[in-house]
Coordinates of N, CA and C in Angstrom, one line a residue:
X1 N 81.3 167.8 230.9 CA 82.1 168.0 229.8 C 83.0 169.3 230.0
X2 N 82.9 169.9 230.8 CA 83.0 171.7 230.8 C 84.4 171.4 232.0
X3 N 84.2 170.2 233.0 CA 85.1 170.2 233.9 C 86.3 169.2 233.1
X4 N 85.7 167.9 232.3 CA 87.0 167.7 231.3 C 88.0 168.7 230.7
X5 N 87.1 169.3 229.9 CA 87.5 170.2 229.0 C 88.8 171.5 230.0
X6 N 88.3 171.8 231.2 CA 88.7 172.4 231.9 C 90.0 171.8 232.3
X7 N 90.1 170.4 233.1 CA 90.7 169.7 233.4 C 92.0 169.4 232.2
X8 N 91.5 169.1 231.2 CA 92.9 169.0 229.9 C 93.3 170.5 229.7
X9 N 92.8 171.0 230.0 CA 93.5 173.0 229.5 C 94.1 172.9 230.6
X10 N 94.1 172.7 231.7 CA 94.7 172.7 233.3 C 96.7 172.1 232.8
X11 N 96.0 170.9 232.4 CA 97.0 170.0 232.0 C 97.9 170.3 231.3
X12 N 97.4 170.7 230.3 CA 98.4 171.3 228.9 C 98.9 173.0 228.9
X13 N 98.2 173.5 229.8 CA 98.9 174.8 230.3 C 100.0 174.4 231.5
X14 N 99.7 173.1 232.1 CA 100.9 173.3 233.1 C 102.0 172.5 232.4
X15 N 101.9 172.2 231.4 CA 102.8 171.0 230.2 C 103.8 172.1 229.7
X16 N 103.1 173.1 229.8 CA 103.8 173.8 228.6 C 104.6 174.8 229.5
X17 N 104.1 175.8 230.5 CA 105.1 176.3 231.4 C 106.5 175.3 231.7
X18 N 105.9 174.0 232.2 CA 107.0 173.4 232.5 C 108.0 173.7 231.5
X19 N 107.5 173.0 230.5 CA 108.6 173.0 229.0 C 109.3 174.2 228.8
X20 N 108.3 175.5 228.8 CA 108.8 176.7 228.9 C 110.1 176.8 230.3
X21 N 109.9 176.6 231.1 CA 110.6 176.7 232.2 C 112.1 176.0 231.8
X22 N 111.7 174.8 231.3 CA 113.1 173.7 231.0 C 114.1 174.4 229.6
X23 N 113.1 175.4 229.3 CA 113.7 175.7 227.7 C 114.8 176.7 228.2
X24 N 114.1 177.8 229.0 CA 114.7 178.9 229.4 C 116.1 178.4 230.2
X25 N 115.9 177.6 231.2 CA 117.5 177.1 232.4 C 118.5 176.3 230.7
X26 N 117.6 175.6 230.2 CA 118.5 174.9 229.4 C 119.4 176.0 228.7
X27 N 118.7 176.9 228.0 CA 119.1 178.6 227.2 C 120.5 179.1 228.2
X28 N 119.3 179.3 229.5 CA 120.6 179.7 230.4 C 121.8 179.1 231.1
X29 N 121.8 178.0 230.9 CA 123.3 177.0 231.1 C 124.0 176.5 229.7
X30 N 123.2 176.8 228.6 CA 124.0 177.0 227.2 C 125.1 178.5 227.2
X31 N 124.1 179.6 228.1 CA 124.8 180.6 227.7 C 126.2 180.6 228.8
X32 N 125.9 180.1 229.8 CA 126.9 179.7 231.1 C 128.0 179.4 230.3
X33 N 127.6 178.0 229.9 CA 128.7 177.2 229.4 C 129.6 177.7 228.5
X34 N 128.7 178.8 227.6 CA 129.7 179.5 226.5 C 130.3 180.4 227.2
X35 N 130.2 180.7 228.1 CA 130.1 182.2 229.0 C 131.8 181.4 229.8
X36 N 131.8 180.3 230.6 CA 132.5 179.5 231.5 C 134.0 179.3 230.0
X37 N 133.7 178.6 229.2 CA 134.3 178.2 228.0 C 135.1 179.1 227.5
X38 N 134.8 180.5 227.2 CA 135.6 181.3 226.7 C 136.1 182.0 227.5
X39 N 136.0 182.2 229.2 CA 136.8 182.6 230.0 C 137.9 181.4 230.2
X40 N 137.6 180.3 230.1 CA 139.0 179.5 230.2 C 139.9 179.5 228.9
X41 N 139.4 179.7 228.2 CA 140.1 180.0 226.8 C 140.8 181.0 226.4
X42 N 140.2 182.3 227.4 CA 141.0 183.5 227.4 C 142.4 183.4 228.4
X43 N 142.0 182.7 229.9 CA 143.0 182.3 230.4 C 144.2 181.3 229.8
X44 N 143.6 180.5 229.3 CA 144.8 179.5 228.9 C 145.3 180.9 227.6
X45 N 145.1 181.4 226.9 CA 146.1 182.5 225.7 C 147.0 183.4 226.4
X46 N 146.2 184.1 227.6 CA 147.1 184.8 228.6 C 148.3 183.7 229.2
X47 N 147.7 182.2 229.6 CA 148.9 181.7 229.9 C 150.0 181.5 229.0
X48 N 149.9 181.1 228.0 CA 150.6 181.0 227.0 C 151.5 182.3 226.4
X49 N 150.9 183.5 226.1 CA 151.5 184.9 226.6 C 152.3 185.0 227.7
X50 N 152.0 184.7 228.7 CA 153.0 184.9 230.0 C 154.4 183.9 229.7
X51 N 154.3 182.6 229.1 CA 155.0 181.9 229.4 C 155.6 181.8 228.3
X52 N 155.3 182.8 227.0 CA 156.4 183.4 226.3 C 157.0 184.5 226.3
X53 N 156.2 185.2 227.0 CA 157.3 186.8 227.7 C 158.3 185.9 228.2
X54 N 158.0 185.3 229.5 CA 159.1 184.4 230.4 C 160.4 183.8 229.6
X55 N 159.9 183.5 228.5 CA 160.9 182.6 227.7 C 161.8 183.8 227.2
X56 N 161.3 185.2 226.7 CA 162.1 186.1 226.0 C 162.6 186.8 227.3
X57 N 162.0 187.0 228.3 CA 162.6 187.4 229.3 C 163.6 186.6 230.3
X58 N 164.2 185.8 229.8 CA 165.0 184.7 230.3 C 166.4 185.5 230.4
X59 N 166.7 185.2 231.9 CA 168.1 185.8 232.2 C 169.3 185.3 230.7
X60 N 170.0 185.9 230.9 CA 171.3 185.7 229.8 C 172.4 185.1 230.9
X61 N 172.7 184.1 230.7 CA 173.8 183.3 232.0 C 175.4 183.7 231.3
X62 N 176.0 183.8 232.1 CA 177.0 184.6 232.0 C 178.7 183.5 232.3
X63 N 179.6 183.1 231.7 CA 180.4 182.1 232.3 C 181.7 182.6 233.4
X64 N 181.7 184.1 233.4 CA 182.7 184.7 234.4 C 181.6 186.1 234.9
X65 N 182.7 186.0 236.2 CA 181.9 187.2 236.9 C 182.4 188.4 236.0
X66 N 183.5 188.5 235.3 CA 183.8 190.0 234.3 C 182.8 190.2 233.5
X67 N 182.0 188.9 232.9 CA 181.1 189.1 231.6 C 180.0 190.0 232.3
X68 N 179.4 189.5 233.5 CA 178.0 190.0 234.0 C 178.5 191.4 234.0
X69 N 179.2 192.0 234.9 CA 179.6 193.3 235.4 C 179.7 194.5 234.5
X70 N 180.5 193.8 232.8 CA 180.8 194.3 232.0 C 179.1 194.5 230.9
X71 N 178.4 193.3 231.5 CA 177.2 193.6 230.6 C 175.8 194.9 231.4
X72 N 176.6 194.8 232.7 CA 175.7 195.7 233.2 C 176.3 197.4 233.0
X73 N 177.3 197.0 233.6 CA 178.0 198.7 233.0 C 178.2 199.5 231.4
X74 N 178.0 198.6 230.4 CA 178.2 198.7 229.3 C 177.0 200.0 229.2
X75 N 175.7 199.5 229.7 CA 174.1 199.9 229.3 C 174.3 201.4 229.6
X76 N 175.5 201.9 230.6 CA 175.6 202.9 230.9 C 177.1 203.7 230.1
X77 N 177.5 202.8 229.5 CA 178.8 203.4 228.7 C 180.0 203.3 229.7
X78 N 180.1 202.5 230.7 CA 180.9 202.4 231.2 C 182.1 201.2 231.1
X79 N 183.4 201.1 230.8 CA 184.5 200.3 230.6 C 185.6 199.5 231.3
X80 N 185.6 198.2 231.3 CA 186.7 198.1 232.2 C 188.2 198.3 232.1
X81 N 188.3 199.0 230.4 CA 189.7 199.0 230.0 C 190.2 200.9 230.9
X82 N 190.8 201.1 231.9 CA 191.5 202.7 232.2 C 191.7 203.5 231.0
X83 N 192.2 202.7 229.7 CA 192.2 204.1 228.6 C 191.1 204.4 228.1
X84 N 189.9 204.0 228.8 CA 188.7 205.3 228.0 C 188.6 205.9 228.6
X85 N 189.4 206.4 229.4 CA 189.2 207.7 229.9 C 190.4 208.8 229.6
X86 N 191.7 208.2 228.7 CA 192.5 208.5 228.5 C 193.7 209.8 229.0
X87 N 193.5 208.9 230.8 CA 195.3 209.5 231.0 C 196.6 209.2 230.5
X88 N 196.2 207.7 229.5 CA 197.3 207.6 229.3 C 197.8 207.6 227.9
X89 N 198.1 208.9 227.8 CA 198.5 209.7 226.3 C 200.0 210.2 226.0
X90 N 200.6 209.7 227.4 CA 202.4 210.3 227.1 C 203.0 209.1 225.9
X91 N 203.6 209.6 225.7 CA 204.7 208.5 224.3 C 205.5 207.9 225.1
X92 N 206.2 208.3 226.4 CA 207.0 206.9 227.3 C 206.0 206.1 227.8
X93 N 206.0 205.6 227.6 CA 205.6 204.0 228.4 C 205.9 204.1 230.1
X94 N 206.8 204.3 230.3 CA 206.9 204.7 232.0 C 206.2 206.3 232.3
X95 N 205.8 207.0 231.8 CA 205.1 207.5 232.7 C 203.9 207.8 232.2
X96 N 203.5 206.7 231.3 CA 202.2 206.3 231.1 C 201.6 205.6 232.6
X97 N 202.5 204.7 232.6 CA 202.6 203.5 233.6 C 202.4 204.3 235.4
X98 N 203.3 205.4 235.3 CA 203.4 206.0 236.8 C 202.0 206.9 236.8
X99 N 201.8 207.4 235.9 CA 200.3 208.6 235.9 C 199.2 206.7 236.0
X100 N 199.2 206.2 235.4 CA 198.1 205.1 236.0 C 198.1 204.8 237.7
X101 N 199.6 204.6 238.1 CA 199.6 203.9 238.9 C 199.0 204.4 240.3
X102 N 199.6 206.5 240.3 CA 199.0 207.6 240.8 C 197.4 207.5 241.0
X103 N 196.9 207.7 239.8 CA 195.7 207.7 239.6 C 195.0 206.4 240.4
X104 N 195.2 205.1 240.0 CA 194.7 203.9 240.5 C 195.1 204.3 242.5
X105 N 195.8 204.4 243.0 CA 196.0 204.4 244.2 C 195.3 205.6 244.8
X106 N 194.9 206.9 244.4 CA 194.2 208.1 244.7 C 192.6 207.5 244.7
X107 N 192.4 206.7 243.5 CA 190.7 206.2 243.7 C 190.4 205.5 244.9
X108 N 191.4 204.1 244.6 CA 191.9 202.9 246.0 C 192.0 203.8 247.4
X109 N 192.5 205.0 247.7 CA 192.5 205.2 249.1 C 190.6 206.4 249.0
X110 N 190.1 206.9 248.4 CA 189.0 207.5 248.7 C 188.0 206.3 248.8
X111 N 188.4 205.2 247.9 CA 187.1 204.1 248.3 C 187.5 203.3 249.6
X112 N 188.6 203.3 250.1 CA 188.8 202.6 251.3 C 188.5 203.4 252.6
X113 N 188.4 204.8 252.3 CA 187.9 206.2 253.4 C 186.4 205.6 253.3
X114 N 185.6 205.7 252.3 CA 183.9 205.5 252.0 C 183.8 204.1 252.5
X115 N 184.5 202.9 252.2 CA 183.7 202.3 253.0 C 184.2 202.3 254.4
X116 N 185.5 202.3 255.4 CA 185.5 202.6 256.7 C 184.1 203.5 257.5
X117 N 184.2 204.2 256.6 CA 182.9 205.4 257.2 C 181.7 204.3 257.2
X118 N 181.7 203.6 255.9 CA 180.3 202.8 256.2 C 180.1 201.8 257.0
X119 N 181.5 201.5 257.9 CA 181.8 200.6 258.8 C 181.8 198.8 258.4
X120 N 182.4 198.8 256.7 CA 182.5 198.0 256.2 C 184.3 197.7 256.1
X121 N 184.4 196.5 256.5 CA 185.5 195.5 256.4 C 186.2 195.7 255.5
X122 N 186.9 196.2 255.0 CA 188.0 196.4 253.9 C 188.3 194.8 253.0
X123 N 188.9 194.6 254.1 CA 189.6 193.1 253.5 C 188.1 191.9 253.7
X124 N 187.4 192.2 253.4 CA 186.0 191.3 253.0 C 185.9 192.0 251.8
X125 N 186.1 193.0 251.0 CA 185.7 193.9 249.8 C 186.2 193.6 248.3
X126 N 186.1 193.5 247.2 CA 186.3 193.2 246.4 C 186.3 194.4 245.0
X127 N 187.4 195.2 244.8 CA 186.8 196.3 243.7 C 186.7 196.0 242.2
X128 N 186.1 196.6 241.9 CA 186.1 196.7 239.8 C 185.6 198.2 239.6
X129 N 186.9 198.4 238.8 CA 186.8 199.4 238.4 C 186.1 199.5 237.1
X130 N 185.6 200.9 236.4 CA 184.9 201.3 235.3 C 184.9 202.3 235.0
X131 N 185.5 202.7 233.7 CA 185.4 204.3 232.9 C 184.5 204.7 231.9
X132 N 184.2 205.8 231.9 CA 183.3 206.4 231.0 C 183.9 207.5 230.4
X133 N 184.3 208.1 229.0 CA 184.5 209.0 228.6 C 183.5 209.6 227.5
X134 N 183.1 210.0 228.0 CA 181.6 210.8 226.9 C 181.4 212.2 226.7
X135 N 181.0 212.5 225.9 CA 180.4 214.0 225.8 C 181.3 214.7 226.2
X136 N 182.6 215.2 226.9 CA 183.6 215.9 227.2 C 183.9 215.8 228.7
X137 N 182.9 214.6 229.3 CA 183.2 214.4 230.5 C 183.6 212.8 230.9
X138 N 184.6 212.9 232.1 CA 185.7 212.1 232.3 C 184.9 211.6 233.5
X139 N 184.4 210.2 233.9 CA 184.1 210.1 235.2 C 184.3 208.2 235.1
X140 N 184.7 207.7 236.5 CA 184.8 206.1 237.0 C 183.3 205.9 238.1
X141 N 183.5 204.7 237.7 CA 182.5 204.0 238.6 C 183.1 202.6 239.0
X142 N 183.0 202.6 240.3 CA 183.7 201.3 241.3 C 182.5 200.4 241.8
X143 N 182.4 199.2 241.6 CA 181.8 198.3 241.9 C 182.3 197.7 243.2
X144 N 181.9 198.1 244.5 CA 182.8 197.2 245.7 C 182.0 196.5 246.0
X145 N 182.4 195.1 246.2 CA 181.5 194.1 246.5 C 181.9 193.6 247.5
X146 N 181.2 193.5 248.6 CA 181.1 193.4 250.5 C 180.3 191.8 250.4
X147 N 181.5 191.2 251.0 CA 181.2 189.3 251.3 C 181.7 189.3 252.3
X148 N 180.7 187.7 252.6 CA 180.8 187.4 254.3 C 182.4 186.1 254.2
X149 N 182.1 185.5 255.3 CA 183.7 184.8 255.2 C 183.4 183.5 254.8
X150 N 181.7 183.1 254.2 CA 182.1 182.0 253.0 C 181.7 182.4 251.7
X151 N 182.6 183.8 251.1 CA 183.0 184.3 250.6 C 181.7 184.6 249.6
X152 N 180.5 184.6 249.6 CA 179.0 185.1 249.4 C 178.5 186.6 249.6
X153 N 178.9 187.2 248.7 CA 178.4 188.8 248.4 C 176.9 189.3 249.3
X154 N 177.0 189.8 250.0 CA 176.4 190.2 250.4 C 175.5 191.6 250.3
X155 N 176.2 192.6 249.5 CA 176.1 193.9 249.2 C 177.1 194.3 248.2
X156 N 176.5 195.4 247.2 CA 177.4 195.7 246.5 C 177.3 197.6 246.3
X157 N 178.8 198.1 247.1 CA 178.4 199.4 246.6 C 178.7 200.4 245.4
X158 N 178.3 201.0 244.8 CA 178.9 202.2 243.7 C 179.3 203.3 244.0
X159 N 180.5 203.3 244.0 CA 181.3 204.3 244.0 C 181.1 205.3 242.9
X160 N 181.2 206.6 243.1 CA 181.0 207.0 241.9 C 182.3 208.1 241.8
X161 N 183.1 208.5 240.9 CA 184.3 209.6 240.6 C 183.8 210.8 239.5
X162 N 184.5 212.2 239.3 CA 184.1 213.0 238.6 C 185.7 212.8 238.3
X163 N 185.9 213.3 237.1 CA 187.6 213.3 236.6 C 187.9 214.6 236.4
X164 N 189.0 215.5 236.6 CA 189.0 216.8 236.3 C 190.2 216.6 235.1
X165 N 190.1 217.6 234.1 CA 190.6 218.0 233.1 C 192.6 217.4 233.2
X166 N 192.9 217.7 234.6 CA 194.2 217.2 235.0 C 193.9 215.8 235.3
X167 N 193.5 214.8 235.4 CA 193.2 213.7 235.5 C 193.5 213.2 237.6
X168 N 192.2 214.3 238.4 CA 192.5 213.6 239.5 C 191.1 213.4 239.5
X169 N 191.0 212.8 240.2 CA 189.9 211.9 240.4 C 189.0 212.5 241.8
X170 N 187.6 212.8 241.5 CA 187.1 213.5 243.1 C 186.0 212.7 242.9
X171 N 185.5 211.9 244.5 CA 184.2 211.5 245.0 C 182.8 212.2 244.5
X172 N 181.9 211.6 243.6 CA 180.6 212.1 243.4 C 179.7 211.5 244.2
X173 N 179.3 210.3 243.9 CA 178.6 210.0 245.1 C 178.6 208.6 245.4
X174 N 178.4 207.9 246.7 CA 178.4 206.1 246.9 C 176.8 205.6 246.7
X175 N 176.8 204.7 246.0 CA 175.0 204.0 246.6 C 175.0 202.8 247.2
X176 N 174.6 202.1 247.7 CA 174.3 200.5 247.7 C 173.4 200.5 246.8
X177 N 173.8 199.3 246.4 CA 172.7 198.8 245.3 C 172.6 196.6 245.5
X178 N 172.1 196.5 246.1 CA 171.5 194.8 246.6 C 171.3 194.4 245.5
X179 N 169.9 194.9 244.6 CA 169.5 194.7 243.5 C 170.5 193.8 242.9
X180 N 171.9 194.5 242.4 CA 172.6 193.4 241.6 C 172.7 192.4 241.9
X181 N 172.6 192.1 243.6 CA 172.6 190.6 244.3 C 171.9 189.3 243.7
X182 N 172.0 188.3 243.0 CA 171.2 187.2 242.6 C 172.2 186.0 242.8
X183 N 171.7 184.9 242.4 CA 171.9 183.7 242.5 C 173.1 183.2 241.6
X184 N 172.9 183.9 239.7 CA 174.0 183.8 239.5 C 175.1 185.2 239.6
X185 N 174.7 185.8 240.1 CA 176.1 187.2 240.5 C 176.6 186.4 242.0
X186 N 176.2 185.6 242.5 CA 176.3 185.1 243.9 C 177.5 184.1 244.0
X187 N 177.2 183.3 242.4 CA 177.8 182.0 242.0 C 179.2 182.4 241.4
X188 N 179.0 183.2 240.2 CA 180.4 183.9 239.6 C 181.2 184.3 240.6
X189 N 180.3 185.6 241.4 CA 181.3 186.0 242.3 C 182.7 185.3 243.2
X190 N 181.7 184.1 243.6 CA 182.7 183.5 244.1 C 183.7 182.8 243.6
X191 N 183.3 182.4 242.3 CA 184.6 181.6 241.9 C 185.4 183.0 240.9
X192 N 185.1 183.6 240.8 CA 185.8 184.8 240.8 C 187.0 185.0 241.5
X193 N 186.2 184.8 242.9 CA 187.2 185.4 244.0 C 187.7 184.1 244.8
X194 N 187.5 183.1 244.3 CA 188.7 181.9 244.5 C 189.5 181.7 243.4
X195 N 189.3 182.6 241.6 CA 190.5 181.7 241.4 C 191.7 182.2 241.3
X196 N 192.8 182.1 241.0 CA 194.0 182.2 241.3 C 194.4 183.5 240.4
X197 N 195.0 184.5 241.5 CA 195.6 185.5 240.7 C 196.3 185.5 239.9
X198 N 196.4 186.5 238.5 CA 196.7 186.2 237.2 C 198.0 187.1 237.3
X199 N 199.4 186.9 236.8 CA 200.5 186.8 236.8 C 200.6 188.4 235.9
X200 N 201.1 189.6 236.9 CA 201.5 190.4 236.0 C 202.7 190.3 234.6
X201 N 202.8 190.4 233.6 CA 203.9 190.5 232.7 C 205.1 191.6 233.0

């Protein structure tokens, strides 16, 4: 009787470990699963987050190369109209016209010195000019853009001018800047610089 009795306690203690055993992995692959579940769940919200930053951070496309140029220089207060910087304040009209024309040719020959020095191709070069008149100081910034001969920007440098009180114009400093380089500054550019010169009045 004693080894029955022994024999079914044998049984039913190894019944119940087991069960014990199955309860605990089952516990622990419940907790997995919630564990696995809400890490994909945090991923997919972060995705969703990224892919609406992306959406607000979506380039602004631009239909002329003047719009982009003018939307990057703006951030800095810079213009592509010459009277914000206002040399041209005489009441004649012609020597409004001749103080610009001074002025435009004195910038034109220091940017054509800066890039020679940088041992850049002139006639591969393309300029835009830009003024700033702020706070009581007078200063241009030149945008020269350096293309290869299928006519694809390759570099673009910044010129930079200080203006003196007489309106001449002195070199501050050149940078390269690639950065502006993209796919659509790439595209504009060029039809930019194939289309047909606009007819002075």
């Amino acid at each position: 009787m004693k080894k029955v009795l022994s024999i079914v306690l044998a049984a039913v203690l190894t019944f119940s470990l087991t069960a014990c055993g199955a309860n605990t992995t089952n516990k622990n692959d419940a907790k997995e699963n919630a564990t696995n579940t809400e890490a994909t769940n945090k991923k997919d919200e972060n995705k969703k987050d990224e892919e609406k930053t992306e959406e607000k951070a979506e380039e602004v496309k631009y239909e002329e190369f003047g719009q982009l140029l003018n939307a990057v220089s703006e951030k800095d207060y810079y213009y592509d109209d010459i009277g914000t910087i206002k040399i041209l304040n005489d009441v004649k009209k012609e020597v409004n016209a001749a103080k610009k024309e001074d002025y435009t040719k004195k910038t034109k020959e220091i940017i054509d010195k800066e890039m020679t020095d940088k041992k850049v191709d002139v006639s591969k070069t393309k300029i835009y000019d830009y003024y700033k008149n702020a706070n009581g100081e007078k200063s241009q910034k030149s945008y020269v853009v350096v293309y290869g001969d299928d006519k694809v920007p390759t570099t673009v440098y910044e010129v930079m001018f200080d203006i003196s009180e007489s309106d001449e114009p002195s070199l501050k400093e050149t940078k390269e800047n690639k950065e502006l380089i993209n796919d659509d500054f790439k595209t504009l550019f060029k039809a930019d610089l194939e289309k047909p010169a606009e007819k002075e009045e």
